[in-house]
PDB file of C-alpha atoms in Angstrom:
ATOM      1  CA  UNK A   1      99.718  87.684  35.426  1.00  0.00           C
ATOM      2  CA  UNK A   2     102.161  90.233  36.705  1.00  0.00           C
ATOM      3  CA  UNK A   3      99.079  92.422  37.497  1.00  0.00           C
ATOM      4  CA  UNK A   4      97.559  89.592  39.490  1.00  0.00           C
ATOM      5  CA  UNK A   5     100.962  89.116  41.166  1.00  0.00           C
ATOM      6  CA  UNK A   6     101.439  92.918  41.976  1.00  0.00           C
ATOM      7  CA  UNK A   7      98.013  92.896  43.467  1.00  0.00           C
ATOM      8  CA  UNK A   8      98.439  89.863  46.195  1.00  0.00           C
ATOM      9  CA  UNK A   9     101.987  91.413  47.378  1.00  0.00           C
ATOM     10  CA  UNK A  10     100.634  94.864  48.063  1.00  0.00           C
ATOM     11  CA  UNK A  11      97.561  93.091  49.438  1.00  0.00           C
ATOM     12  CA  UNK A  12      99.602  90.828  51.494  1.00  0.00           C
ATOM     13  CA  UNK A  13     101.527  93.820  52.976  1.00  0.00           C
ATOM     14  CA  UNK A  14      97.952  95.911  53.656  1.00  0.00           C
ATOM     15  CA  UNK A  15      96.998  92.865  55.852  1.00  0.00           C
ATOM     16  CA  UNK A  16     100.258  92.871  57.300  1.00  0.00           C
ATOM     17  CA  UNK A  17     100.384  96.245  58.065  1.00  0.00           C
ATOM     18  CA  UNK A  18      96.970  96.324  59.529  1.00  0.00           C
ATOM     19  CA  UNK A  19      97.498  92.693  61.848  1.00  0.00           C
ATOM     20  CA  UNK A  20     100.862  94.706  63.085  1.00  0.00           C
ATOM     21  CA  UNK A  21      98.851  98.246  63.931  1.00  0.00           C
ATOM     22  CA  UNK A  22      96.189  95.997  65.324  1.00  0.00           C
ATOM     23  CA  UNK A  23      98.736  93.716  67.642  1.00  0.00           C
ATOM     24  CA  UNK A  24     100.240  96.647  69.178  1.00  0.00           C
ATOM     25  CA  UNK A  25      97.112  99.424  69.467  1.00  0.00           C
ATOM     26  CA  UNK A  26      95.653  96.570  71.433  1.00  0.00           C
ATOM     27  CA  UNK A  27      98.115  96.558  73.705  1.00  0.00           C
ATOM     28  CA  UNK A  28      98.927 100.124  73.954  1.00  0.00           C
ATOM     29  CA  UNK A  29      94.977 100.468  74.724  1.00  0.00           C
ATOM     30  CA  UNK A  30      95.094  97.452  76.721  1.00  0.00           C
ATOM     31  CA  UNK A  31      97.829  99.359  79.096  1.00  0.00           C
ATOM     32  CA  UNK A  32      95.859 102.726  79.138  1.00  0.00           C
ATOM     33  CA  UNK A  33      92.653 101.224  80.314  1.00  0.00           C
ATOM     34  CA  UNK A  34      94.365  99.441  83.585  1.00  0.00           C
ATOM     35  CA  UNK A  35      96.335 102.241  84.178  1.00  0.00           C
ATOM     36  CA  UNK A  36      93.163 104.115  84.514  1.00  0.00           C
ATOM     37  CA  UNK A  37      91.608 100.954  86.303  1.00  0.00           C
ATOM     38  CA  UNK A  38      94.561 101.616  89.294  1.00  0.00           C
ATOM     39  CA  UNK A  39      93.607 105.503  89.109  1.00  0.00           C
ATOM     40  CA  UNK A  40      90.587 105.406  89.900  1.00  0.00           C
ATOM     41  CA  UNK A  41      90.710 102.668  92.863  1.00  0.00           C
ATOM     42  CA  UNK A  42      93.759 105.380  93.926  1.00  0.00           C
ATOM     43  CA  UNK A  43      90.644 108.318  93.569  1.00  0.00           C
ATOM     44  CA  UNK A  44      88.523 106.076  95.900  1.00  0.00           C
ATOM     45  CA  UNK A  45      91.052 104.872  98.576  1.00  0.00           C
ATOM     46  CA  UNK A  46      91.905 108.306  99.332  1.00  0.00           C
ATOM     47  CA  UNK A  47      88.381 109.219  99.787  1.00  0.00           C
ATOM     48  CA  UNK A  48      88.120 106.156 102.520  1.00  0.00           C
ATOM     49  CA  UNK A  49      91.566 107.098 103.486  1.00  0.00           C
ATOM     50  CA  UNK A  50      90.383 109.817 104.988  1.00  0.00           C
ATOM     51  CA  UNK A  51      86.587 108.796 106.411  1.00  0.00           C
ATOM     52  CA  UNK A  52      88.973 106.396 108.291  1.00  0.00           C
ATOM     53  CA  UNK A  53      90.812 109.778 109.563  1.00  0.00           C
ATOM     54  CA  UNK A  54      87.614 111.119 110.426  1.00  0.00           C
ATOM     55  CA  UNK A  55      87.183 107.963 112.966  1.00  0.00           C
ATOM     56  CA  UNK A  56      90.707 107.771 113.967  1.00  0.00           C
ATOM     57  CA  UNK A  57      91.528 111.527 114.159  1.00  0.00           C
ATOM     58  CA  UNK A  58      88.465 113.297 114.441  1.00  0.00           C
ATOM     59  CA  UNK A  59      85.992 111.450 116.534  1.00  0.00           C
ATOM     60  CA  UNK A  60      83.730 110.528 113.829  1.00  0.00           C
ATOM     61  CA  UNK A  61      81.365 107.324 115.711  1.00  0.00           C
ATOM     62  CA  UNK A  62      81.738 105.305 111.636  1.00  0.00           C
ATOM     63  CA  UNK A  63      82.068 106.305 108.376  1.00  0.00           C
ATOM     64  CA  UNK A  64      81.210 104.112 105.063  1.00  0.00           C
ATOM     65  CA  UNK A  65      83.008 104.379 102.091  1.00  0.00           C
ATOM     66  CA  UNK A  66      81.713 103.065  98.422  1.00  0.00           C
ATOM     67  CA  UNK A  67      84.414 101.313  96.347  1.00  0.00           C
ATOM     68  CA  UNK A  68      83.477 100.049  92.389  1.00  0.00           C
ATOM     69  CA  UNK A  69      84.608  96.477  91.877  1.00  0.00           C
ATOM     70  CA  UNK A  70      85.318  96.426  88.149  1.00  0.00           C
ATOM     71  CA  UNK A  71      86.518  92.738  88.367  1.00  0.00           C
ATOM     72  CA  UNK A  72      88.669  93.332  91.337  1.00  0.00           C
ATOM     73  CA  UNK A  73      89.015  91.990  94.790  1.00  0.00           C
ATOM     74  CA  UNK A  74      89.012  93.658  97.922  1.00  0.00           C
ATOM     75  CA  UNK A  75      90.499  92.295 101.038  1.00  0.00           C
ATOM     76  CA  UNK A  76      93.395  92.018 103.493  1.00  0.00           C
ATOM     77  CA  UNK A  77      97.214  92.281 103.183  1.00  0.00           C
ATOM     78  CA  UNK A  78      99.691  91.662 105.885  1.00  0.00           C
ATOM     79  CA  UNK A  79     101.754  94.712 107.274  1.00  0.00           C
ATOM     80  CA  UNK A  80     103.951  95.122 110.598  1.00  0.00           C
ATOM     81  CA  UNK A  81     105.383  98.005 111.908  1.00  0.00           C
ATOM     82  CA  UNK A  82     107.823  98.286 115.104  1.00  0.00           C
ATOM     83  CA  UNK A  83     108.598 101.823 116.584  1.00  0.00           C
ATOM     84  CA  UNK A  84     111.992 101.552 118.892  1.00  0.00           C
ATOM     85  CA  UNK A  85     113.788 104.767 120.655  1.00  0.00           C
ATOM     86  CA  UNK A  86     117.347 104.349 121.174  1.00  0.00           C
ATOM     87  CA  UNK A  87     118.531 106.776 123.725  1.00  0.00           C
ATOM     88  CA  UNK A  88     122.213 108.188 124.913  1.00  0.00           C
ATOM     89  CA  UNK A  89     123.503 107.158 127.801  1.00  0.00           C
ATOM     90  CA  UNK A  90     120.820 103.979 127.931  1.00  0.00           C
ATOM     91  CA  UNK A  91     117.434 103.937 129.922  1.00  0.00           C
ATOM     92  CA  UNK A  92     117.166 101.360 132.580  1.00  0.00           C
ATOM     93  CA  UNK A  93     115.668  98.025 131.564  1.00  0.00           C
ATOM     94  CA  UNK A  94     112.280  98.406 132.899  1.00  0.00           C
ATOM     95  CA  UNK A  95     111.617 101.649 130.495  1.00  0.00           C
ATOM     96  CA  UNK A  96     109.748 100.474 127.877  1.00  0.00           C
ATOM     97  CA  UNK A  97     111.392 101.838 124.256  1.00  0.00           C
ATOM     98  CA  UNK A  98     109.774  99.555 121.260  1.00  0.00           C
ATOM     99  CA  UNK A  99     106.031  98.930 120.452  1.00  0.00           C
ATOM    100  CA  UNK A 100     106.967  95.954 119.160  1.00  0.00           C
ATOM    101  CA  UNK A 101     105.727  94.420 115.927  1.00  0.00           C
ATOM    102  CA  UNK A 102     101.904  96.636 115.307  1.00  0.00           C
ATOM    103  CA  UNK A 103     100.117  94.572 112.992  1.00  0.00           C
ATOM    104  CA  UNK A 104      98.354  96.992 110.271  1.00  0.00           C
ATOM    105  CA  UNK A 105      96.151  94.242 108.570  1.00  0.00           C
ATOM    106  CA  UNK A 106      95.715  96.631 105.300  1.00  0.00           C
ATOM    107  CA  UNK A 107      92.667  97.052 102.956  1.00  0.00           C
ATOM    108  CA  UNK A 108      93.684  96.207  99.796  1.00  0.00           C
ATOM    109  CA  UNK A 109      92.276  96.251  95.940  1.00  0.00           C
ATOM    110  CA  UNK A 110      93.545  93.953  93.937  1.00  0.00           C
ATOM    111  CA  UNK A 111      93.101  94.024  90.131  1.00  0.00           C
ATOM    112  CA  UNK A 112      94.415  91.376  88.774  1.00  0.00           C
ATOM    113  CA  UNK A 113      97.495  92.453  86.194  1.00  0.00           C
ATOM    114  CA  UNK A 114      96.734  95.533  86.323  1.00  0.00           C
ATOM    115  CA  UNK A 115      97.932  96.790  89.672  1.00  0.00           C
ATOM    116  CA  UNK A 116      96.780  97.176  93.510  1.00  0.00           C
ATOM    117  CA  UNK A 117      95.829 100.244  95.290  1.00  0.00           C
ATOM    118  CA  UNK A 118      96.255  99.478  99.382  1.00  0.00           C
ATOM    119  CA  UNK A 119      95.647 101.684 102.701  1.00  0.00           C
ATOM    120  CA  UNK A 120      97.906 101.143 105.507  1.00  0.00           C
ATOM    121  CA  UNK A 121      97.813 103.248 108.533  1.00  0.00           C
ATOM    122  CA  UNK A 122      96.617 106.484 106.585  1.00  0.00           C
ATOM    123  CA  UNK A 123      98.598 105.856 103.746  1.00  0.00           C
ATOM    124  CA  UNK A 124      97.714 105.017 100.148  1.00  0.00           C
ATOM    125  CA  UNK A 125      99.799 102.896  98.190  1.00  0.00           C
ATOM    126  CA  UNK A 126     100.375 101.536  94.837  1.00  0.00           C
ATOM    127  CA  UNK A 127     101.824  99.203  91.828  1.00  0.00           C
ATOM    128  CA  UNK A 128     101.174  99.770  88.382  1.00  0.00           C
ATOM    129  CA  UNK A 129     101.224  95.991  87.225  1.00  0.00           C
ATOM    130  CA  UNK A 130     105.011  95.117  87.443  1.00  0.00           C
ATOM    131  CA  UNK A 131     106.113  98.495  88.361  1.00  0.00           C
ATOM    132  CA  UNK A 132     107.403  99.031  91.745  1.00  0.00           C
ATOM    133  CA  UNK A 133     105.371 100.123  94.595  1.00  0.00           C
ATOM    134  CA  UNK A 134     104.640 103.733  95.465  1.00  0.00           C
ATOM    135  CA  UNK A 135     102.597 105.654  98.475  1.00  0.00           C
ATOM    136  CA  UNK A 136     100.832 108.172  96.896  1.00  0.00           C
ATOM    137  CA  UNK A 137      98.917 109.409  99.649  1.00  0.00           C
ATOM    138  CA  UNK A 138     101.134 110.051 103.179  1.00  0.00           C
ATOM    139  CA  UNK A 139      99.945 109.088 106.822  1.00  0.00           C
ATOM    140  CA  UNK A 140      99.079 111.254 109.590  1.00  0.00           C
ATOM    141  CA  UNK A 141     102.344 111.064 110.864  1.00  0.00           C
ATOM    142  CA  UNK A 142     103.905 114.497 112.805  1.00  0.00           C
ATOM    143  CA  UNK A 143     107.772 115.023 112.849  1.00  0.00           C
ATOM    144  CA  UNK A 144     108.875 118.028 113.749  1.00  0.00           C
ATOM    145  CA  UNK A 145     110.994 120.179 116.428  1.00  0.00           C
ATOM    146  CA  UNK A 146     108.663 119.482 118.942  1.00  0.00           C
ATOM    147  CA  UNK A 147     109.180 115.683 118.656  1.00  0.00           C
ATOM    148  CA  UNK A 148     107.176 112.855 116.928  1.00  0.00           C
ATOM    149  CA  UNK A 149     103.683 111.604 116.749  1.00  0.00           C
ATOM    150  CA  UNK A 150     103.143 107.991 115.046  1.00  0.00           C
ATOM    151  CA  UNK A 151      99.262 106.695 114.625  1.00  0.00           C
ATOM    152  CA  UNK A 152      99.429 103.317 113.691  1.00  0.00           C
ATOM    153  CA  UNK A 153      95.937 102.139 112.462  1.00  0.00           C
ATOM    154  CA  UNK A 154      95.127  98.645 112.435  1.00  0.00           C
ATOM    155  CA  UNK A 155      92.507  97.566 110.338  1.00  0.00           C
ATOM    156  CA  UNK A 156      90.437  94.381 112.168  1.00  0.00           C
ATOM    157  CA  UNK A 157      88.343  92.446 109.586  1.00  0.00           C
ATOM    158  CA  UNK A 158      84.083  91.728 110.893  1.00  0.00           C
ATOM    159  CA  UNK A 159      82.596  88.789 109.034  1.00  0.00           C
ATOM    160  CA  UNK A 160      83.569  88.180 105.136  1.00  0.00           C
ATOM    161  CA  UNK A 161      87.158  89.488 104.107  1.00  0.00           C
ATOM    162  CA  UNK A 162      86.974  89.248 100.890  1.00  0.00           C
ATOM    163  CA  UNK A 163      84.523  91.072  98.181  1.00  0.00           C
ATOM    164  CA  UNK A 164      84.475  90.719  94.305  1.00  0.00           C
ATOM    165  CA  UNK A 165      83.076  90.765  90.924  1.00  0.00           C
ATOM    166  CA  UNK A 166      81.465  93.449  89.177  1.00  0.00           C
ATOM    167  CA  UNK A 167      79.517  95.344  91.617  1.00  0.00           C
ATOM    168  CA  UNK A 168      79.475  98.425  94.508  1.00  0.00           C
ATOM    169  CA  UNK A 169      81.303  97.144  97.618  1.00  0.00           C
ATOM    170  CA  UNK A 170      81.159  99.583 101.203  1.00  0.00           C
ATOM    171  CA  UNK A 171      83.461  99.313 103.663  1.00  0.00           C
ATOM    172  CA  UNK A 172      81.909 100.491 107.301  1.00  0.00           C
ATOM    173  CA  UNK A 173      84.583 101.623 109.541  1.00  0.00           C
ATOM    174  CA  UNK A 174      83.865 101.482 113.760  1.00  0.00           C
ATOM    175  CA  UNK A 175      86.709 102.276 116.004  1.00  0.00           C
ATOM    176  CA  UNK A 176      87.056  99.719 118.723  1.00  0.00           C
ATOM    177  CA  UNK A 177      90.011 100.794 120.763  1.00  0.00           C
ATOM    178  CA  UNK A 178      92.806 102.851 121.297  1.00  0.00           C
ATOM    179  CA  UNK A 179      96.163 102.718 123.454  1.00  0.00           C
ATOM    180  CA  UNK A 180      99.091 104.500 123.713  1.00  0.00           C
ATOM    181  CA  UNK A 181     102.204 102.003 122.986  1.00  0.00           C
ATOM    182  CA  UNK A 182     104.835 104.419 123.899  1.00  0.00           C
ATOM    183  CA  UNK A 183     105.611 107.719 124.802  1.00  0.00           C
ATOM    184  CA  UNK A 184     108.966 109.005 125.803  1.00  0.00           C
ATOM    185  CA  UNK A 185     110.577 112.355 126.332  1.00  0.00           C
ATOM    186  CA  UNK A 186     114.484 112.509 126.289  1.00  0.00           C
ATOM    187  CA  UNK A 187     117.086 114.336 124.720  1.00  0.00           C
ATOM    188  CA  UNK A 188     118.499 113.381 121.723  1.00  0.00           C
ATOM    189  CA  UNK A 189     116.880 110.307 121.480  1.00  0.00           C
ATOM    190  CA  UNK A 190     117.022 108.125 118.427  1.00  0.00           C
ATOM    191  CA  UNK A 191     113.664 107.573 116.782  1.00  0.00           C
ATOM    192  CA  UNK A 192     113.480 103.878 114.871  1.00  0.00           C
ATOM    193  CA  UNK A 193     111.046 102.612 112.338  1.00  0.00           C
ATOM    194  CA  UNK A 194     110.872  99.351 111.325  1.00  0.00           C
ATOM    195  CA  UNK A 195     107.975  98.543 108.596  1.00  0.00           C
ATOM    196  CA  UNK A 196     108.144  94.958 106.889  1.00  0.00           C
ATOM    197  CA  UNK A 197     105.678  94.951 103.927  1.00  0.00           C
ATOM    198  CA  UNK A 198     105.847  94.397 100.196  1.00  0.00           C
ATOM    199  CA  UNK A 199     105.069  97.489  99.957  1.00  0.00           C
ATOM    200  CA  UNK A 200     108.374  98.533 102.607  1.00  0.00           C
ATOM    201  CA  UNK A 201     110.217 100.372  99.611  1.00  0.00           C
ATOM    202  CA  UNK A 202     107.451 102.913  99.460  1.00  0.00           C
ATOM    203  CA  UNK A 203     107.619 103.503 103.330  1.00  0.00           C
ATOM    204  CA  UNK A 204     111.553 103.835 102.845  1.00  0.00           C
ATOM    205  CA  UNK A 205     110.926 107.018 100.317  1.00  0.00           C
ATOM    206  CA  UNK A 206     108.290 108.515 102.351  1.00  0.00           C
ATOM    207  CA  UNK A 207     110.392 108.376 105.773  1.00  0.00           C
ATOM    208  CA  UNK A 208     113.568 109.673 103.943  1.00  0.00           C
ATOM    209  CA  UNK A 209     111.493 112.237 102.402  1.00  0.00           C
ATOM    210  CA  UNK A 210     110.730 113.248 106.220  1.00  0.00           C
ATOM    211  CA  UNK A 211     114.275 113.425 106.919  1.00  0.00           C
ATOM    212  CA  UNK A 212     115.003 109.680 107.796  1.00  0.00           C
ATOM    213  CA  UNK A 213     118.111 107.771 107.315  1.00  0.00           C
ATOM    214  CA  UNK A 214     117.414 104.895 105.635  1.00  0.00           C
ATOM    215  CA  UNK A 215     119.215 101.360 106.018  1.00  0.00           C
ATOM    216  CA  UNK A 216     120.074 100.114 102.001  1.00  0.00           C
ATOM    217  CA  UNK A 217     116.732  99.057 100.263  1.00  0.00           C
ATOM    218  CA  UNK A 218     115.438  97.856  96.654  1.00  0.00           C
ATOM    219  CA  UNK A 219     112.127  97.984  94.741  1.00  0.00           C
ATOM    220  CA  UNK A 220     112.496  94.674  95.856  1.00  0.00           C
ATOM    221  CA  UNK A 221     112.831  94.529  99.358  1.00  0.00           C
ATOM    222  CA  UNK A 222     110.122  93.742 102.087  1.00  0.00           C
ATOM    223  CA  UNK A 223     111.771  95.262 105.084  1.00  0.00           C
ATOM    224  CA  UNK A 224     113.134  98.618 105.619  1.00  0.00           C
ATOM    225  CA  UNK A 225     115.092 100.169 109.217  1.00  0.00           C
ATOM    226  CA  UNK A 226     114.744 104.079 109.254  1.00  0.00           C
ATOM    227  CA  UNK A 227     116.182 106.089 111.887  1.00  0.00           C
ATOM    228  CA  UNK A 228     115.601 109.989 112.745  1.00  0.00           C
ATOM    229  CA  UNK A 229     118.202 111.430 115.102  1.00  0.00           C
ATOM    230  CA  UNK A 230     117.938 114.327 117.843  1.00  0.00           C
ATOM    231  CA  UNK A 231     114.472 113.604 118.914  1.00  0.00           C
ATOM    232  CA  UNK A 232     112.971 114.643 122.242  1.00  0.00           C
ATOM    233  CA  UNK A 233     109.713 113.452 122.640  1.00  0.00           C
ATOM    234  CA  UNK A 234     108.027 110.195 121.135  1.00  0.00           C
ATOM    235  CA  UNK A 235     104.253 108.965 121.426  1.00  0.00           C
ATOM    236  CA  UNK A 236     103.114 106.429 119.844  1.00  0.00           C
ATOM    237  CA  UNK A 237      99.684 105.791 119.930  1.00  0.00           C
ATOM    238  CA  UNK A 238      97.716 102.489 117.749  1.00  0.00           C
ATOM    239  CA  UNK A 239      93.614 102.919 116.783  1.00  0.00           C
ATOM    240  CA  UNK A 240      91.982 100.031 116.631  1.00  0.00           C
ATOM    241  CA  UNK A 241      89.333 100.039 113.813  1.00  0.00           C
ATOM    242  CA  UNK A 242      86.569  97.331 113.439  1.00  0.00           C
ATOM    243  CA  UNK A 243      86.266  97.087 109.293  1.00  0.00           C
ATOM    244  CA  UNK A 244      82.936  95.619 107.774  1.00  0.00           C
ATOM    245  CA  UNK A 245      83.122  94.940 103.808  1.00  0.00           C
ATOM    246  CA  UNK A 246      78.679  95.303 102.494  1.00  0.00           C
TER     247      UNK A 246
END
């Protein structure tokens, strides 16, 4: 009887053991594959990242980029921008010094808890399921000594705008206009940049990484208000880009 006994308790703690290495190896691999998921739609959107530079920037006519759905969804996100120069003493009123809210309209991957990988203007960005957003890949933005340059690509859907499933999605990129918002030249001017996005925290550590100061932000926040002081020349140009999901 006691043999019996001694038998079903150390089976009763194998099981145990096994249903509690089970549980969490699950979820440990669980976590590893959609981390990998979000790496490799990061891998892709910096490869279409920059075909779209090769329209925007280099005078490419289009450029295609393949994208593996793996049970995602690819689509549109929402994404405003407003560049303002503050200057000392003040301009007159009828000098133009804000672009106004840009609408960026950005691609965007989601998959589903595991993250989202987005482009915005030449930037990839990033969350890791509940994490908090990052831009792991900067945009073609110049600041330097011999002033600023800010692109501002807006991304203007053509037919469906949205994709999923399991299967190979291509985005076609087109350029279908270009304008320059503002450019200014004045001595130490204030350079402003608004960006109001989920994704605004990320913007906030990339523009303080360029030497920005930044107005108080969160993981959590949607807007940030960065200013760069001592500028003396601003341009500000927005590309237009016609974007076909096939």
């Amino acid at each position: 009887m006691s043999e019996v006994l001694g038998f079903v308790i150390v089976f009763g703690l194998i099981v145990a053991s096994v249903g509690s290495v089970y549980a969490f190896g699950v979820g440990e691999l669980r976590d590893v594959r959609d981390f990998e998921r979000v790496n490799n739609a990061e891998r892709a959107f910096e490869v279409f990242a920059d075909n779209v530079a090769d329209v925007s920037r280099r005078g490419a006519p289009s450029r295609g980029t393949e994208l593996k759905l793996a049970d995602s969804t690819l689509g549109y996100g929402e994404a405003t921008v407003n560049v303002t120069v503050d200057t000392t003493p003040a301009t007159e009123g009828d000098v133009n010094n804000s672009t106004g809210d840009v609408s960026l309209s950005p691609v965007v991957m989601a998959l589903q808890d595991a993250g989202e990988v987005r482009y915005a203007s030449g930037a990839v960005l990033r969350t890791d399921g509940g994490g908090p957003p990052r831009m792991v890949h900067e945009p073609d933005f110049v600041f330097g000594e011999d002033g600023a340059v800010v692109q501002l690509v807006r991304s203007v859907p053509r037919g469906t705008t949205r994709v999923g499933g399991e299967r190979i999605a291509r985005i076609r990129t087109v350029e279908s206009g270009r304008s320059t918002l503002l450019t200014r030249s004045e001595t130490n001017a204030t350079l402003r940049i608004d960006v109001n996005s989920s994704y605004a925290p990320a913007w906030g550590d990339y523009l303080t990484s360029e030497g920005f100061a930044c107005d108080p932000y969160t993981d959590a926040s949607t807007t940030v208000s960065c200013d760069l002081e001592d500028v003396s020349r601003v341009t500000v140009v927005r590309v237009t880009l016609r974007t076909t999901f096939e």
